[in-house]
């Protein structure tokens, strides 16, 4: 369970990107829906320990995320919104390199990890190709593979379907849904269908505040 309590973020220029956000996020797929500028990325970056809130708390199980960022990072998988600059390195070598950075020292363990992930995201047949040549859908599936290194229990995915065609989008969302059965997955998006199709729970963020929270079908019924 991820718990946000009275989370507020004010940027130096005075923009109140998050304004007293309190939210409990259970295991499974959780959709964070909101228009551009709502504060979604600010929320995601705060949970991913890339920035500190102005006030309020974030806890994941017994981890105080703001005070113990290094503990959270050990169990965090993050696919940022701008994950898109790729070198001329193969998918296999890049994942292997990222596994080293995540602290998987044993070559044998890395081989197992990288092979399993490449199969899981359906990139095994292109593992030796440069990521620079991948399509948008392949890049995002690679992005999920790198986020899954080390079996994280919290996965954060920021606006992942932007720029994907409908088939790529479906394939990507189905992959997320499979992963989301066992861990907390937060999917941030401005696309209602992304959330309605596969998130049992969701919240709507606008102007830094939670406007609605619940099951998508209940929220649609109330609207
Ligand atoms: P979203 O991801 O929902 O589009 P953001 O979290 O990126 O929303 O932005 C929320 C608000 O904070 C917007 O008004 C945005 O312009 C502002 N903002 C984001 N980053 C910064 C920053 N580094 N400095 C100042 N304002 C920012
Ligand atoms: P997705 O729709 O999931 O992005 P694509 O339609 O881009 O997948 O690709 C489907 C298949 O076509 C891939 O699994 C791969 O076998 C092949 N393919 C597409 N682009 C490339 C590429 N740049 N290099 C190698 N194979 C590719």
Short mmCIF file of N, CA and C in Angstrom, two decimals, residues 82-178:
data_model
loop_
_atom_site.label_atom_id
_atom_site.label_comp_id
_atom_site.label_asym_id
_atom_site.label_seq_id
_atom_site.Cartn_x
_atom_site.Cartn_y
_atom_site.Cartn_z
N UNK A 82 9.62 11.00 -20.26
CA UNK A 82 10.51 11.35 -21.37
C UNK A 82 11.57 10.28 -21.61
N UNK A 83 11.23 9.02 -21.27
CA UNK A 83 12.14 7.91 -21.50
C UNK A 83 12.22 7.70 -23.00
N UNK A 84 13.22 8.25 -23.67
CA UNK A 84 13.16 8.18 -25.12
C UNK A 84 14.47 8.41 -25.84
N UNK A 85 15.53 8.70 -25.13
CA UNK A 85 16.80 8.91 -25.81
C UNK A 85 17.60 7.62 -25.71
N UNK A 86 17.83 7.01 -26.86
CA UNK A 86 18.45 5.70 -26.82
C UNK A 86 19.78 5.66 -27.56
N UNK A 87 20.72 4.93 -27.02
CA UNK A 87 22.00 4.76 -27.68
C UNK A 87 21.94 3.66 -28.73
N UNK A 88 23.03 3.52 -29.44
CA UNK A 88 23.12 2.48 -30.46
C UNK A 88 23.53 1.14 -29.86
N UNK A 89 23.03 0.90 -28.66
CA UNK A 89 23.36 -0.34 -27.94
C UNK A 89 22.19 -1.28 -28.10
N UNK A 90 22.46 -2.59 -28.08
CA UNK A 90 21.37 -3.55 -28.23
C UNK A 90 20.51 -3.58 -26.97
N UNK A 91 19.27 -4.04 -27.14
CA UNK A 91 18.34 -4.16 -26.01
C UNK A 91 18.94 -5.06 -24.93
N UNK A 92 19.56 -6.16 -25.36
CA UNK A 92 20.14 -7.10 -24.39
C UNK A 92 21.25 -6.42 -23.58
N UNK A 93 22.19 -5.78 -24.29
CA UNK A 93 23.33 -5.18 -23.59
C UNK A 93 22.90 -4.04 -22.67
N UNK A 94 21.89 -3.28 -23.12
CA UNK A 94 21.41 -2.16 -22.31
C UNK A 94 20.77 -2.67 -21.02
N UNK A 95 19.95 -3.71 -21.12
CA UNK A 95 19.32 -4.27 -19.92
C UNK A 95 20.38 -4.86 -18.98
N UNK A 96 21.36 -5.52 -19.57
CA UNK A 96 22.43 -6.11 -18.76
C UNK A 96 23.18 -5.01 -18.00
N UNK A 97 23.45 -3.92 -18.70
CA UNK A 97 24.14 -2.78 -18.09
C UNK A 97 23.30 -2.19 -16.96
N UNK A 98 21.97 -2.04 -17.21
CA UNK A 98 21.10 -1.48 -16.18
C UNK A 98 20.98 -2.41 -14.98
N UNK A 99 21.07 -3.71 -15.23
CA UNK A 99 21.03 -4.68 -14.13
C UNK A 99 22.29 -4.54 -13.25
N UNK A 100 23.41 -4.25 -13.89
CA UNK A 100 24.63 -3.99 -13.12
C UNK A 100 24.41 -2.77 -12.23
N UNK A 101 23.86 -1.70 -12.82
CA UNK A 101 23.62 -0.48 -12.05
C UNK A 101 22.65 -0.72 -10.90
N UNK A 102 21.71 -1.66 -11.09
CA UNK A 102 20.75 -1.97 -10.01
C UNK A 102 21.36 -2.89 -8.97
N UNK A 103 22.62 -3.26 -9.16
CA UNK A 103 23.32 -4.01 -8.11
C UNK A 103 23.29 -5.52 -8.28
N UNK A 104 22.87 -6.01 -9.47
CA UNK A 104 22.91 -7.46 -9.69
C UNK A 104 24.31 -7.82 -10.18
N UNK A 105 25.14 -8.27 -9.27
CA UNK A 105 26.57 -8.44 -9.57
C UNK A 105 26.86 -9.75 -10.30
N UNK A 106 26.10 -10.79 -9.98
CA UNK A 106 26.38 -12.11 -10.56
C UNK A 106 25.98 -12.16 -12.03
N UNK A 107 26.95 -12.54 -12.88
CA UNK A 107 26.68 -12.60 -14.32
C UNK A 107 25.57 -13.60 -14.63
N UNK A 108 25.54 -14.70 -13.90
CA UNK A 108 24.53 -15.72 -14.12
C UNK A 108 23.13 -15.20 -13.79
N UNK A 109 23.04 -14.49 -12.66
CA UNK A 109 21.75 -13.93 -12.24
C UNK A 109 21.28 -12.87 -13.26
N UNK A 110 22.24 -12.08 -13.77
CA UNK A 110 21.89 -11.06 -14.76
C UNK A 110 21.37 -11.71 -16.03
N UNK A 111 22.02 -12.79 -16.46
CA UNK A 111 21.59 -13.49 -17.67
C UNK A 111 20.14 -13.97 -17.50
N UNK A 112 19.86 -14.59 -16.36
CA UNK A 112 18.49 -15.06 -16.08
C UNK A 112 17.50 -13.90 -16.11
N UNK A 113 17.87 -12.81 -15.42
CA UNK A 113 16.99 -11.64 -15.31
C UNK A 113 16.70 -11.06 -16.70
N UNK A 114 17.76 -10.81 -17.46
CA UNK A 114 17.63 -10.15 -18.76
C UNK A 114 16.83 -11.03 -19.73
N UNK A 115 17.12 -12.34 -19.74
CA UNK A 115 16.39 -13.23 -20.65
C UNK A 115 14.91 -13.30 -20.30
N UNK A 116 14.62 -13.40 -19.01
CA UNK A 116 13.22 -13.46 -18.57
C UNK A 116 12.47 -12.20 -18.97
N UNK A 117 13.10 -11.04 -18.73
CA UNK A 117 12.43 -9.77 -19.03
C UNK A 117 12.22 -9.60 -20.53
N UNK A 118 13.22 -9.94 -21.33
CA UNK A 118 13.08 -9.79 -22.79
C UNK A 118 11.92 -10.65 -23.31
N UNK A 119 11.75 -11.83 -22.74
CA UNK A 119 10.63 -12.68 -23.13
C UNK A 119 9.31 -12.10 -22.66
N UNK A 120 9.31 -11.60 -21.42
CA UNK A 120 8.08 -11.08 -20.82
C UNK A 120 7.52 -9.91 -21.64
N UNK A 121 8.39 -9.04 -22.13
CA UNK A 121 7.92 -7.87 -22.88
C UNK A 121 7.93 -8.12 -24.39
N UNK A 122 8.19 -9.37 -24.75
CA UNK A 122 8.10 -9.78 -26.15
C UNK A 122 9.11 -9.06 -27.05
N UNK A 123 10.34 -8.94 -26.56
CA UNK A 123 11.41 -8.34 -27.37
C UNK A 123 12.56 -9.33 -27.57
N UNK A 124 12.31 -10.60 -27.28
CA UNK A 124 13.40 -11.58 -27.36
C UNK A 124 13.99 -11.65 -28.77
N UNK A 125 13.11 -11.64 -29.77
CA UNK A 125 13.61 -11.82 -31.14
C UNK A 125 14.43 -10.60 -31.63
N UNK A 126 14.26 -9.45 -30.98
CA UNK A 126 15.01 -8.27 -31.41
C UNK A 126 16.06 -7.86 -30.37
N UNK A 127 16.44 -8.79 -29.50
CA UNK A 127 17.34 -8.46 -28.39
C UNK A 127 18.70 -7.95 -28.83
N UNK A 128 19.14 -8.34 -30.04
CA UNK A 128 20.47 -7.92 -30.50
C UNK A 128 20.43 -6.65 -31.35
N UNK A 129 19.22 -6.11 -31.56
CA UNK A 129 19.08 -4.89 -32.38
C UNK A 129 19.27 -3.65 -31.51
N UNK A 130 19.76 -2.57 -32.16
CA UNK A 130 19.93 -1.30 -31.45
C UNK A 130 18.56 -0.72 -31.09
N UNK A 131 18.44 -0.25 -29.86
CA UNK A 131 17.17 0.32 -29.38
C UNK A 131 16.81 1.56 -30.19
N UNK A 132 17.82 2.25 -30.71
CA UNK A 132 17.59 3.46 -31.50
C UNK A 132 16.66 3.18 -32.69
N UNK A 133 16.64 1.93 -33.18
CA UNK A 133 15.79 1.59 -34.33
C UNK A 133 14.42 1.07 -33.95
N UNK A 134 14.10 1.00 -32.67
CA UNK A 134 12.81 0.44 -32.24
C UNK A 134 11.65 1.38 -32.54
N UNK A 135 10.47 0.79 -32.74
CA UNK A 135 9.23 1.58 -32.86
C UNK A 135 8.84 2.10 -31.47
N UNK A 136 7.85 3.01 -31.46
CA UNK A 136 7.38 3.57 -30.19
C UNK A 136 6.93 2.50 -29.21
N UNK A 137 6.17 1.52 -29.71
CA UNK A 137 5.67 0.45 -28.85
C UNK A 137 6.80 -0.41 -28.30
N UNK A 138 7.79 -0.68 -29.15
CA UNK A 138 8.93 -1.48 -28.71
C UNK A 138 9.73 -0.73 -27.65
N UNK A 139 9.87 0.58 -27.84
CA UNK A 139 10.60 1.39 -26.85
C UNK A 139 9.92 1.36 -25.49
N UNK A 140 8.58 1.50 -25.52
CA UNK A 140 7.86 1.51 -24.25
C UNK A 140 7.93 0.15 -23.58
N UNK A 141 7.89 -0.92 -24.37
CA UNK A 141 8.02 -2.26 -23.77
C UNK A 141 9.44 -2.45 -23.23
N UNK A 142 10.42 -1.90 -23.92
CA UNK A 142 11.78 -1.92 -23.37
C UNK A 142 11.83 -1.12 -22.06
N UNK A 143 11.13 0.01 -22.06
CA UNK A 143 11.07 0.85 -20.85
C UNK A 143 10.50 0.10 -19.66
N UNK A 144 9.48 -0.72 -19.92
CA UNK A 144 8.91 -1.53 -18.84
C UNK A 144 9.90 -2.60 -18.40
N UNK A 145 10.60 -3.21 -19.35
CA UNK A 145 11.58 -4.24 -18.99
C UNK A 145 12.63 -3.64 -18.04
N UNK A 146 13.17 -2.46 -18.38
CA UNK A 146 14.18 -1.87 -17.50
C UNK A 146 13.59 -1.50 -16.14
N UNK A 147 12.30 -1.12 -16.12
CA UNK A 147 11.67 -0.77 -14.84
C UNK A 147 11.47 -2.01 -13.96
N UNK A 148 11.39 -3.19 -14.58
CA UNK A 148 11.10 -4.42 -13.83
C UNK A 148 12.36 -5.13 -13.30
N UNK A 149 13.54 -4.62 -13.65
CA UNK A 149 14.78 -5.25 -13.15
C UNK A 149 14.77 -5.22 -11.62
N UNK A 150 15.04 -6.37 -11.01
CA UNK A 150 15.13 -6.44 -9.56
C UNK A 150 13.78 -6.65 -8.88
N UNK A 151 12.74 -7.02 -9.62
CA UNK A 151 11.41 -7.34 -9.07
C UNK A 151 10.86 -6.26 -8.14
N UNK A 152 10.64 -5.04 -8.64
CA UNK A 152 10.11 -3.98 -7.79
C UNK A 152 8.69 -4.28 -7.33
N UNK A 153 8.34 -3.73 -6.14
CA UNK A 153 6.97 -3.89 -5.62
C UNK A 153 6.13 -2.65 -5.88
N UNK A 154 6.80 -1.59 -6.36
CA UNK A 154 6.09 -0.36 -6.71
C UNK A 154 6.58 0.06 -8.10
N UNK A 155 5.64 0.21 -9.03
CA UNK A 155 6.01 0.56 -10.40
C UNK A 155 5.25 1.82 -10.80
N UNK A 156 5.99 2.78 -11.32
CA UNK A 156 5.43 4.08 -11.68
C UNK A 156 5.61 4.29 -13.17
N UNK A 157 4.50 4.54 -13.85
CA UNK A 157 4.53 4.66 -15.31
C UNK A 157 3.84 5.97 -15.68
N UNK A 158 4.62 6.90 -16.24
CA UNK A 158 4.13 8.27 -16.47
C UNK A 158 3.79 8.47 -17.95
N UNK A 159 2.51 8.67 -18.26
CA UNK A 159 2.04 8.95 -19.63
C UNK A 159 2.64 7.98 -20.67
N UNK A 160 2.45 6.68 -20.47
CA UNK A 160 3.20 5.73 -21.31
C UNK A 160 2.64 5.54 -22.72
N UNK A 161 1.40 5.89 -22.96
CA UNK A 161 0.81 5.55 -24.26
C UNK A 161 0.87 6.69 -25.26
N UNK A 162 1.44 7.83 -24.85
CA UNK A 162 1.56 8.96 -25.77
C UNK A 162 2.37 8.52 -27.00
N UNK A 163 1.85 8.78 -28.18
CA UNK A 163 2.61 8.48 -29.39
C UNK A 163 2.51 7.04 -29.87
N UNK A 164 1.74 6.20 -29.16
CA UNK A 164 1.60 4.81 -29.61
C UNK A 164 0.36 4.67 -30.49
N UNK A 165 0.46 3.80 -31.52
CA UNK A 165 -0.75 3.54 -32.30
C UNK A 165 -1.63 2.57 -31.51
N UNK A 166 -2.92 2.40 -31.92
CA UNK A 166 -3.86 1.62 -31.10
C UNK A 166 -3.37 0.20 -30.78
N UNK A 167 -2.73 -0.45 -31.76
CA UNK A 167 -2.28 -1.82 -31.50
C UNK A 167 -1.12 -1.85 -30.49
N UNK A 168 -0.19 -0.91 -30.65
CA UNK A 168 0.93 -0.81 -29.72
C UNK A 168 0.41 -0.51 -28.32
N UNK A 169 -0.59 0.38 -28.25
CA UNK A 169 -1.15 0.79 -26.97
C UNK A 169 -1.78 -0.41 -26.27
N UNK A 170 -2.59 -1.19 -26.99
CA UNK A 170 -3.23 -2.35 -26.40
C UNK A 170 -2.21 -3.34 -25.89
N UNK A 171 -1.20 -3.59 -26.70
CA UNK A 171 -0.19 -4.54 -26.31
C UNK A 171 0.53 -4.09 -25.03
N UNK A 172 0.82 -2.80 -25.00
CA UNK A 172 1.51 -2.24 -23.83
C UNK A 172 0.64 -2.30 -22.58
N UNK A 173 -0.65 -1.92 -22.72
CA UNK A 173 -1.53 -1.90 -21.55
C UNK A 173 -1.81 -3.31 -21.03
N UNK A 174 -1.91 -4.28 -21.94
CA UNK A 174 -2.10 -5.66 -21.50
C UNK A 174 -0.90 -6.15 -20.71
N UNK A 175 0.29 -5.75 -21.16
CA UNK A 175 1.50 -6.11 -20.44
C UNK A 175 1.48 -5.52 -19.03
N UNK A 176 1.08 -4.25 -18.92
CA UNK A 176 0.99 -3.60 -17.60
C UNK A 176 0.00 -4.32 -16.70
N UNK A 177 -1.14 -4.71 -17.28
CA UNK A 177 -2.18 -5.37 -16.49
C UNK A 177 -1.66 -6.69 -15.92
N UNK A 178 -0.88 -7.43 -16.71
CA UNK A 178 -0.29 -8.68 -16.22
C UNK A 178 0.62 -8.41 -15.03
#
